PDB file of C-alpha atoms in Angstrom:
ATOM      1  CA  MET A   1     162.326 -35.384 -19.667  1.00 78.00           C
ATOM      2  CA  ARG A   2     162.245 -35.568 -15.937  1.00 85.00           C
ATOM      3  CA  ARG A   3     158.722 -36.604 -14.585  1.00 86.00           C
ATOM      4  CA  SER A   4     157.939 -33.536 -12.384  1.00 90.00           C
ATOM      5  CA  LEU A   5     159.281 -31.554 -15.168  1.00 91.00           C
ATOM      6  CA  ALA A   6     156.523 -33.579 -17.488  1.00 92.00           C
ATOM      7  CA  VAL A   7     153.979 -32.730 -14.822  1.00 93.00           C
ATOM      8  CA  THR A   8     154.560 -29.000 -14.735  1.00 94.00           C
ATOM      9  CA  GLY A   9     154.545 -28.574 -18.160  1.00 93.00           C
ATOM     10  CA  SER A  10     151.662 -30.525 -18.674  1.00 94.00           C
ATOM     11  CA  ALA A  11     149.171 -29.123 -15.902  1.00 95.00           C
ATOM     12  CA  THR A  12     150.534 -25.685 -17.555  1.00 96.00           C
ATOM     13  CA  PHE A  13     149.720 -26.849 -20.760  1.00 96.00           C
ATOM     14  CA  PHE A  14     147.009 -28.618 -19.753  1.00 96.00           C
ATOM     15  CA  ALA A  15     145.146 -24.918 -18.443  1.00 96.00           C
ATOM     16  CA  LEU A  16     146.560 -22.686 -21.492  1.00 97.00           C
ATOM     17  CA  ALA A  17     145.670 -25.271 -24.430  1.00 97.00           C
ATOM     18  CA  PRO A  18     142.304 -27.266 -23.683  1.00 98.00           C
ATOM     19  CA  GLY A  19     141.702 -24.738 -20.134  1.00 98.00           C
ATOM     20  CA  THR A  20     141.517 -21.873 -22.775  1.00 98.00           C
ATOM     21  CA  VAL A  21     139.557 -23.592 -25.939  1.00 98.00           C
ATOM     22  CA  ALA A  22     136.993 -25.788 -23.870  1.00 98.00           C
ATOM     23  CA  GLY A  23     136.923 -23.273 -20.476  1.00 98.00           C
ATOM     24  CA  LEU A  24     137.653 -19.493 -20.885  1.00 98.00           C
ATOM     25  CA  VAL A  25     136.682 -19.041 -24.873  1.00 98.00           C
ATOM     26  CA  PRO A  26     132.504 -20.616 -23.804  1.00 98.00           C
ATOM     27  CA  TRP A  27     132.783 -18.810 -20.266  1.00 98.00           C
ATOM     28  CA  LEU A  28     133.507 -15.696 -22.227  1.00 98.00           C
ATOM     29  CA  LEU A  29     130.647 -16.801 -25.099  1.00 98.00           C
ATOM     30  CA  THR A  30     128.188 -17.131 -22.313  1.00 98.00           C
ATOM     31  CA  ARG A  31     129.206 -15.796 -18.691  1.00 97.00           C
ATOM     32  CA  TRP A  32     128.278 -19.858 -17.869  1.00 96.00           C
ATOM     33  CA  HIS A  33     124.527 -18.206 -17.607  1.00 96.00           C
ATOM     34  CA  PRO A  34     121.554 -20.681 -19.307  1.00 95.00           C
ATOM     35  CA  GLY A  35     119.863 -19.870 -22.219  1.00 93.00           C
ATOM     36  CA  ALA A  36     116.740 -20.738 -20.844  1.00 89.00           C
ATOM     37  CA  PRO A  37     115.739 -22.635 -16.863  1.00 88.00           C
ATOM     38  CA  PHE A  38     117.429 -25.580 -15.763  1.00 83.00           C
ATOM     39  CA  THR A  39     114.260 -27.292 -15.678  1.00 84.00           C
ATOM     40  CA  HIS A  40     113.815 -26.735 -19.961  1.00 85.00           C
ATOM     41  CA  TRP A  41     114.514 -30.022 -21.570  1.00 92.00           C
ATOM     42  CA  LEU A  42     115.845 -31.778 -17.972  1.00 94.00           C
ATOM     43  CA  PRO A  43     117.004 -34.787 -19.953  1.00 95.00           C
ATOM     44  CA  VAL A  44     119.367 -33.332 -22.468  1.00 96.00           C
ATOM     45  CA  ARG A  45     120.590 -31.389 -19.955  1.00 96.00           C
ATOM     46  CA  LEU A  46     121.849 -34.010 -17.413  1.00 96.00           C
ATOM     47  CA  PHE A  47     122.682 -35.487 -21.249  1.00 98.00           C
ATOM     48  CA  GLY A  48     124.828 -32.650 -21.124  1.00 97.00           C
ATOM     49  CA  ILE A  49     126.169 -32.735 -17.518  1.00 98.00           C
ATOM     50  CA  VAL A  50     127.823 -36.262 -18.908  1.00 98.00           C
ATOM     51  CA  ILE A  51     129.260 -35.560 -22.035  1.00 98.00           C
ATOM     52  CA  LEU A  52     130.990 -32.683 -20.093  1.00 98.00           C
ATOM     53  CA  LEU A  53     131.868 -34.938 -17.402  1.00 98.00           C
ATOM     54  CA  ALA A  54     133.323 -37.552 -19.389  1.00 98.00           C
ATOM     55  CA  GLY A  55     135.527 -34.897 -22.011  1.00 98.00           C
ATOM     56  CA  THR A  56     137.418 -33.893 -18.642  1.00 98.00           C
ATOM     57  CA  ALA A  57     137.944 -37.304 -18.058  1.00 97.00           C
ATOM     58  CA  PHE A  58     138.691 -38.809 -20.956  1.00 96.00           C
ATOM     59  CA  LEU A  59     140.992 -35.001 -20.730  1.00 98.00           C
ATOM     60  CA  VAL A  60     142.650 -35.628 -17.879  1.00 97.00           C
ATOM     61  CA  GLN A  61     143.598 -38.652 -18.989  1.00 97.00           C
ATOM     62  CA  ALA A  62     145.140 -38.501 -22.000  1.00 96.00           C
ATOM     63  CA  PHE A  63     147.424 -35.725 -20.524  1.00 96.00           C
ATOM     64  CA  THR A  64     148.146 -38.239 -17.515  1.00 96.00           C
ATOM     65  CA  ARG A  65     149.867 -40.851 -20.548  1.00 96.00           C
ATOM     66  CA  PHE A  66     152.201 -38.257 -21.653  1.00 94.00           C
ATOM     67  CA  VAL A  67     153.847 -38.058 -18.107  1.00 93.00           C
ATOM     68  CA  VAL A  68     153.410 -42.072 -17.173  1.00 94.00           C
ATOM     69  CA  GLU A  69     154.020 -43.105 -19.852  1.00 94.00           C
ATOM     70  CA  GLY A  70     155.915 -40.252 -22.354  1.00 93.00           C
ATOM     71  CA  LEU A  71     157.611 -38.559 -20.266  1.00 90.00           C
ATOM     72  CA  GLY A  72     157.075 -35.738 -21.665  1.00 92.00           C
ATOM     73  CA  THR A  73     154.348 -33.141 -22.110  1.00 94.00           C
ATOM     74  CA  PRO A  74     151.816 -32.053 -25.012  1.00 95.00           C
ATOM     75  CA  ALA A  75     152.758 -29.502 -25.648  1.00 94.00           C
ATOM     76  CA  PRO A  76     154.803 -28.984 -29.042  1.00 91.00           C
ATOM     77  CA  THR A  77     156.821 -27.428 -27.829  1.00 90.00           C
ATOM     78  CA  ALA A  78     158.498 -30.382 -25.100  1.00 92.00           C
ATOM     79  CA  PRO A  79     157.096 -33.495 -26.593  1.00 93.00           C
ATOM     80  CA  PRO A  80     157.536 -36.713 -25.234  1.00 94.00           C
ATOM     81  CA  THR A  81     159.677 -38.926 -25.502  1.00 94.00           C
ATOM     82  CA  HIS A  82     158.476 -41.803 -26.276  1.00 95.00           C
ATOM     83  CA  LEU A  83     155.577 -42.581 -28.567  1.00 96.00           C
ATOM     84  CA  VAL A  84     151.954 -42.521 -26.601  1.00 97.00           C
ATOM     85  CA  VAL A  85     149.799 -44.974 -27.384  1.00 96.00           C
ATOM     86  CA  GLY A  86     147.962 -46.451 -24.496  1.00 96.00           C
ATOM     87  CA  GLY A  87     145.263 -45.921 -22.249  1.00 95.00           C
ATOM     88  CA  VAL A  88     142.993 -43.500 -23.945  1.00 96.00           C
ATOM     89  CA  TYR A  89     145.287 -44.008 -26.972  1.00 97.00           C
ATOM     90  CA  ARG A  90     143.987 -47.723 -28.058  1.00 97.00           C
ATOM     91  CA  TYR A  91     141.479 -46.511 -28.956  1.00 97.00           C
ATOM     92  CA  VAL A  92     141.712 -43.238 -31.591  1.00 98.00           C
ATOM     93  CA  ARG A  93     144.655 -41.396 -31.464  1.00 98.00           C
ATOM     94  CA  ASN A  94     143.268 -37.609 -31.270  1.00 98.00           C
ATOM     95  CA  PRO A  95     141.466 -38.147 -27.656  1.00 98.00           C
ATOM     96  CA  MET A  96     142.171 -34.893 -25.941  1.00 98.00           C
ATOM     97  CA  TYR A  97     140.461 -32.879 -29.036  1.00 98.00           C
ATOM     98  CA  LEU A  98     137.576 -35.855 -29.153  1.00 98.00           C
ATOM     99  CA  ALA A  99     137.182 -35.004 -24.867  1.00 98.00           C
ATOM    100  CA  VAL A 100     137.708 -30.778 -25.821  1.00 98.00           C
ATOM    101  CA  THR A 101     134.954 -31.015 -28.264  1.00 98.00           C
ATOM    102  CA  ALA A 102     132.664 -32.975 -25.970  1.00 98.00           C
ATOM    103  CA  ALA A 103     133.848 -30.544 -22.902  1.00 98.00           C
ATOM    104  CA  ILE A 104     131.641 -27.546 -24.871  1.00 98.00           C
ATOM    105  CA  LEU A 105     128.478 -29.432 -25.836  1.00 98.00           C
ATOM    106  CA  GLY A 106     128.183 -30.933 -22.672  1.00 98.00           C
ATOM    107  CA  GLN A 107     128.581 -26.751 -22.244  1.00 98.00           C
ATOM    108  CA  ALA A 108     125.776 -26.235 -25.290  1.00 98.00           C
ATOM    109  CA  LEU A 109     123.523 -28.869 -23.722  1.00 97.00           C
ATOM    110  CA  LEU A 110     124.122 -27.995 -20.560  1.00 97.00           C
ATOM    111  CA  LEU A 111     123.319 -23.933 -20.481  1.00 97.00           C
ATOM    112  CA  TRP A 112     121.495 -24.521 -23.050  1.00 96.00           C
ATOM    113  CA  ARG A 113     123.499 -22.221 -25.705  1.00 97.00           C
ATOM    114  CA  PRO A 114     123.335 -22.654 -29.787  1.00 96.00           C
ATOM    115  CA  VAL A 115     126.555 -20.865 -29.382  1.00 98.00           C
ATOM    116  CA  LEU A 116     128.150 -23.169 -28.085  1.00 98.00           C
ATOM    117  CA  LEU A 117     127.274 -25.269 -30.651  1.00 98.00           C
ATOM    118  CA  VAL A 118     129.011 -23.272 -33.519  1.00 98.00           C
ATOM    119  CA  TYR A 119     131.649 -22.467 -31.170  1.00 98.00           C
ATOM    120  CA  ALA A 120     132.692 -26.271 -30.676  1.00 98.00           C
ATOM    121  CA  ALA A 121     132.192 -27.208 -34.542  1.00 98.00           C
ATOM    122  CA  ILE A 122     134.507 -23.904 -36.029  1.00 98.00           C
ATOM    123  CA  ALA A 123     137.035 -25.367 -32.777  1.00 98.00           C
ATOM    124  CA  THR A 124     136.788 -29.487 -34.653  1.00 98.00           C
ATOM    125  CA  ALA A 125     137.710 -27.980 -37.970  1.00 98.00           C
ATOM    126  CA  THR A 126     140.706 -25.730 -36.236  1.00 98.00           C
ATOM    127  CA  MET A 127     141.133 -29.230 -34.795  1.00 98.00           C
ATOM    128  CA  VAL A 128     141.301 -30.861 -36.686  1.00 98.00           C
ATOM    129  CA  ALA A 129     143.514 -29.214 -39.611  1.00 98.00           C
ATOM    130  CA  PHE A 130     145.778 -29.029 -37.108  1.00 98.00           C
ATOM    131  CA  VAL A 131     146.000 -32.411 -36.887  1.00 98.00           C
ATOM    132  CA  LEU A 132     146.827 -32.786 -40.411  1.00 98.00           C
ATOM    133  CA  ALA A 133     149.179 -30.098 -41.232  1.00 98.00           C
ATOM    134  CA  TYR A 134     150.879 -30.516 -38.457  1.00 96.00           C
ATOM    135  CA  GLU A 135     151.041 -33.205 -35.420  1.00 96.00           C
ATOM    136  CA  GLN A 136     150.529 -35.618 -37.824  1.00 98.00           C
ATOM    137  CA  PRO A 137     153.201 -35.304 -39.847  1.00 98.00           C
ATOM    138  CA  ALA A 138     155.903 -34.104 -37.175  1.00 96.00           C
ATOM    139  CA  LEU A 139     154.853 -37.497 -35.308  1.00 97.00           C
ATOM    140  CA  ALA A 140     155.735 -39.384 -38.318  1.00 98.00           C
ATOM    141  CA  ARG A 141     159.005 -38.020 -38.354  1.00 97.00           C
ATOM    142  CA  ARG A 142     159.138 -38.197 -35.219  1.00 96.00           C
ATOM    143  CA  PHE A 143     158.546 -41.710 -35.095  1.00 97.00           C
ATOM    144  CA  GLY A 144     158.938 -43.098 -38.298  1.00 97.00           C
ATOM    145  CA  ASP A 145     157.547 -46.574 -38.321  1.00 96.00           C
ATOM    146  CA  GLU A 146     156.009 -46.365 -35.108  1.00 96.00           C
ATOM    147  CA  TYR A 147     153.662 -43.591 -35.102  1.00 97.00           C
ATOM    148  CA  THR A 148     153.035 -45.229 -39.271  1.00 96.00           C
ATOM    149  CA  ALA A 149     152.280 -48.766 -37.711  1.00 96.00           C
ATOM    150  CA  TYR A 150     150.025 -47.090 -34.452  1.00 97.00           C
ATOM    151  CA  ARG A 151     148.185 -44.790 -37.456  1.00 97.00           C
ATOM    152  CA  ARG A 152     147.335 -47.647 -39.060  1.00 96.00           C
ATOM    153  CA  ALA A 153     145.553 -49.278 -36.905  1.00 97.00           C
ATOM    154  CA  VAL A 154     143.861 -47.260 -34.597  1.00 98.00           C
ATOM    155  CA  PRO A 155     142.007 -44.302 -36.047  1.00 98.00           C
ATOM    156  CA  GLY A 156     142.162 -41.001 -36.769  1.00 98.00           C
ATOM    157  CA  TRP A 157     138.303 -39.399 -35.313  1.00 98.00           C
ATOM    158  CA  TRP A 158     136.043 -42.556 -34.634  1.00 97.00           C
ATOM    159  CA  PRO A 159     137.460 -44.459 -31.418  1.00 96.00           C
ATOM    160  CA  ARG A 160     137.534 -48.236 -31.923  1.00 96.00           C
ATOM    161  CA  LEU A 161     135.117 -50.963 -30.645  1.00 96.00           C
ATOM    162  CA  THR A 162     137.841 -53.182 -28.662  1.00 96.00           C
ATOM    163  CA  PRO A 163     141.589 -52.185 -27.679  1.00 96.00           C
ATOM    164  CA  TRP A 164     144.641 -51.193 -29.415  1.00 97.00           C
ATOM    165  CA  ARG A 165     146.579 -53.680 -28.405  1.00 92.00           C
ATOM    166  CA  GLY A 166     149.526 -54.181 -31.778  1.00 77.00           C
ATOM    167  CA  ASP A 167     153.221 -54.036 -31.087  1.00 64.00           C
ATOM    168  CA  PRO A 168     153.696 -50.422 -33.153  1.00 48.00           C
ATOM    169  CA  VAL A 169     156.587 -51.185 -34.931  1.00 43.00           C
TER     170      VAL A 169
END
Protein backbone atom coordinates (compact mmCIF):
# COMPACT_ATOMS: atom_id res chain seq x y z
CA MET A 1 0.00 0.00 0.00
CA ARG A 2 1.30 3.46 -0.85
CA ARG A 3 1.97 5.70 2.13
CA SER A 4 -0.43 8.40 0.88
CA LEU A 5 -3.23 5.84 0.69
CA ALA A 6 -2.34 4.57 4.18
CA VAL A 7 -2.51 8.14 5.54
CA THR A 8 -5.89 8.77 3.91
CA GLY A 9 -7.30 5.42 5.01
CA SER A 10 -6.03 5.80 8.56
CA ALA A 11 -7.38 9.35 8.86
CA THR A 12 -10.78 8.22 7.57
CA PHE A 13 -10.86 5.25 9.94
CA PHE A 14 -9.73 7.50 12.82
CA ALA A 15 -12.71 9.79 12.23
CA LEU A 16 -15.16 6.91 11.83
CA ALA A 17 -14.15 4.46 14.56
CA PRO A 18 -12.54 6.21 17.53
CA GLY A 19 -14.15 9.48 16.47
CA THR A 20 -17.55 7.88 16.90
CA VAL A 21 -16.80 5.81 20.01
CA ALA A 22 -14.80 8.44 21.93
CA GLY A 23 -16.30 11.61 20.46
CA LEU A 24 -19.74 11.35 18.89
CA VAL A 25 -21.36 8.92 21.35
CA PRO A 26 -20.15 10.81 24.47
CA TRP A 27 -21.47 13.99 22.88
CA LEU A 28 -24.83 12.35 22.15
CA LEU A 29 -25.01 11.13 25.76
CA THR A 30 -24.05 14.46 27.36
CA ARG A 31 -24.00 17.20 24.70
CA TRP A 32 -20.71 17.83 26.56
CA HIS A 33 -22.60 19.71 29.24
CA PRO A 34 -21.12 19.39 32.73
CA GLY A 35 -23.15 17.54 35.33
CA ALA A 36 -22.07 20.06 37.98
CA PRO A 37 -20.33 23.44 37.98
CA PHE A 38 -16.71 23.15 36.82
CA THR A 39 -15.41 24.09 40.29
CA HIS A 40 -17.07 20.94 41.70
CA TRP A 41 -14.25 18.53 42.55
CA LEU A 42 -11.78 20.58 40.53
CA PRO A 43 -8.76 18.23 41.03
CA VAL A 44 -10.71 15.26 39.68
CA ARG A 45 -11.90 17.27 36.72
CA LEU A 46 -8.37 18.46 35.96
CA PHE A 47 -7.24 14.84 36.16
CA GLY A 48 -9.98 14.11 33.59
CA ILE A 49 -8.40 16.64 31.24
CA VAL A 50 -5.02 14.94 31.66
CA ILE A 51 -6.50 11.49 30.96
CA LEU A 52 -8.44 12.79 27.94
CA LEU A 53 -5.37 14.48 26.45
CA ALA A 54 -3.11 11.49 27.16
CA GLY A 55 -5.63 9.10 25.59
CA THR A 56 -5.91 11.29 22.52
CA ALA A 57 -2.11 11.59 22.18
CA PHE A 58 -1.63 7.82 22.50
CA LEU A 59 -4.40 7.20 19.98
CA VAL A 60 -2.79 9.51 17.41
CA GLN A 61 0.61 7.91 18.01
CA ALA A 62 -0.84 4.40 17.60
CA PHE A 63 -2.56 5.35 14.33
CA THR A 64 0.64 6.95 13.06
CA ARG A 65 2.52 3.68 13.65
CA PHE A 66 0.18 1.92 11.23
CA VAL A 67 1.12 4.32 8.45
CA VAL A 68 4.85 4.57 9.20
CA GLU A 69 5.63 1.04 10.31
CA GLY A 70 2.76 -1.10 9.06
CA LEU A 71 2.23 0.52 5.66
CA GLY A 72 -1.50 0.10 6.11
CA THR A 73 -4.38 1.16 8.31
CA PRO A 74 -5.98 -0.15 11.51
CA ALA A 75 -9.16 -0.84 9.52
CA PRO A 76 -9.77 -4.54 8.88
CA THR A 77 -10.54 -3.69 5.25
CA ALA A 78 -7.03 -2.26 4.64
CA PRO A 79 -4.76 -4.02 7.15
CA PRO A 80 -1.04 -3.28 7.55
CA THR A 81 1.52 -5.06 5.44
CA HIS A 82 3.86 -5.44 8.44
CA LEU A 83 3.04 -6.29 12.05
CA VAL A 84 3.06 -3.05 14.05
CA VAL A 85 5.25 -3.53 17.14
CA GLY A 86 6.98 -0.15 17.57
CA GLY A 87 6.15 2.95 19.56
CA VAL A 88 3.41 2.41 22.13
CA TYR A 89 2.98 -1.13 20.79
CA ARG A 90 6.26 -2.01 22.53
CA TYR A 91 4.41 -1.60 25.85
CA VAL A 92 0.93 -2.97 25.17
CA ARG A 93 -0.73 -4.78 22.25
CA ASN A 94 -3.97 -2.82 22.31
CA PRO A 95 -3.06 0.84 22.85
CA MET A 96 -5.86 2.13 20.62
CA TYR A 97 -8.57 0.49 22.68
CA LEU A 98 -6.96 1.65 25.92
CA ALA A 99 -6.64 5.18 24.53
CA VAL A 100 -10.31 5.26 23.50
CA THR A 101 -11.31 4.08 26.97
CA ALA A 102 -9.06 6.74 28.53
CA ALA A 103 -10.65 9.44 26.37
CA ILE A 104 -14.15 8.39 27.48
CA LEU A 105 -13.11 8.20 31.15
CA GLY A 106 -11.41 11.57 30.88
CA GLN A 107 -14.64 13.08 29.58
CA ALA A 108 -16.60 11.40 32.40
CA LEU A 109 -14.35 13.03 35.01
CA LEU A 110 -14.09 16.38 33.24
CA LEU A 111 -17.83 16.69 32.69
CA TRP A 112 -18.75 14.94 35.93
CA ARG A 113 -21.16 12.67 34.05
CA PRO A 114 -21.56 9.10 35.45
CA VAL A 115 -23.38 7.97 32.28
CA LEU A 116 -19.98 8.09 30.57
CA LEU A 117 -18.55 5.67 33.15
CA VAL A 118 -21.28 3.18 32.24
CA TYR A 119 -20.66 3.81 28.56
CA ALA A 120 -16.89 3.32 29.04
CA ALA A 121 -17.53 -0.08 30.62
CA ILE A 122 -19.82 -1.13 27.75
CA ALA A 123 -17.41 0.18 25.08
CA THR A 124 -14.45 -1.53 26.73
CA ALA A 125 -16.28 -4.86 27.01
CA THR A 126 -17.21 -4.59 23.33
CA MET A 127 -13.61 -3.85 22.32
CA VAL A 128 -12.25 -6.75 24.39
CA ALA A 129 -14.79 -9.10 22.80
CA PHE A 130 -13.77 -7.87 19.33
CA VAL A 131 -10.09 -8.45 20.10
CA LEU A 132 -10.68 -11.97 21.41
CA ALA A 133 -13.17 -13.09 18.77
CA TYR A 134 -11.74 -11.45 15.65
CA GLU A 135 -8.53 -9.48 15.96
CA GLN A 136 -6.21 -11.96 17.69
CA PRO A 137 -7.16 -14.88 15.44
CA ALA A 138 -6.87 -12.66 12.34
CA LEU A 139 -3.41 -11.41 13.36
CA ALA A 140 -2.28 -14.97 14.13
CA ARG A 141 -3.38 -16.09 10.65
CA ARG A 142 -1.84 -13.08 8.92
CA PHE A 143 1.50 -12.85 10.76
CA GLY A 144 1.94 -16.36 12.22
CA ASP A 145 5.01 -16.91 14.40
CA GLU A 146 5.86 -13.21 14.37
CA TYR A 147 2.55 -12.35 16.06
CA THR A 148 2.76 -15.34 18.42
CA ALA A 149 6.17 -14.20 19.70
CA TYR A 150 4.95 -10.62 20.05
CA ARG A 151 1.79 -11.75 21.84
CA ARG A 152 3.85 -13.80 24.31
CA ALA A 153 6.14 -10.85 25.08
CA VAL A 154 3.74 -7.90 25.20
CA PRO A 155 0.58 -7.89 27.33
CA GLY A 156 -2.72 -7.08 25.69
CA TRP A 157 -4.28 -4.79 28.27
CA TRP A 158 -1.87 -3.92 31.08
CA PRO A 159 1.23 -2.10 29.76
CA ARG A 160 4.75 -3.33 30.40
CA LEU A 161 6.96 -1.07 32.49
CA THR A 162 9.81 -1.35 30.00
CA PRO A 163 9.56 -1.40 26.22
CA TRP A 164 9.77 -4.73 24.44
CA ARG A 165 12.91 -4.76 22.33
CA GLY A 166 12.90 -8.36 21.16
CA ASP A 167 12.91 -9.53 17.61
CA PRO A 168 9.34 -10.62 16.83
CA VAL A 169 10.49 -13.90 15.27
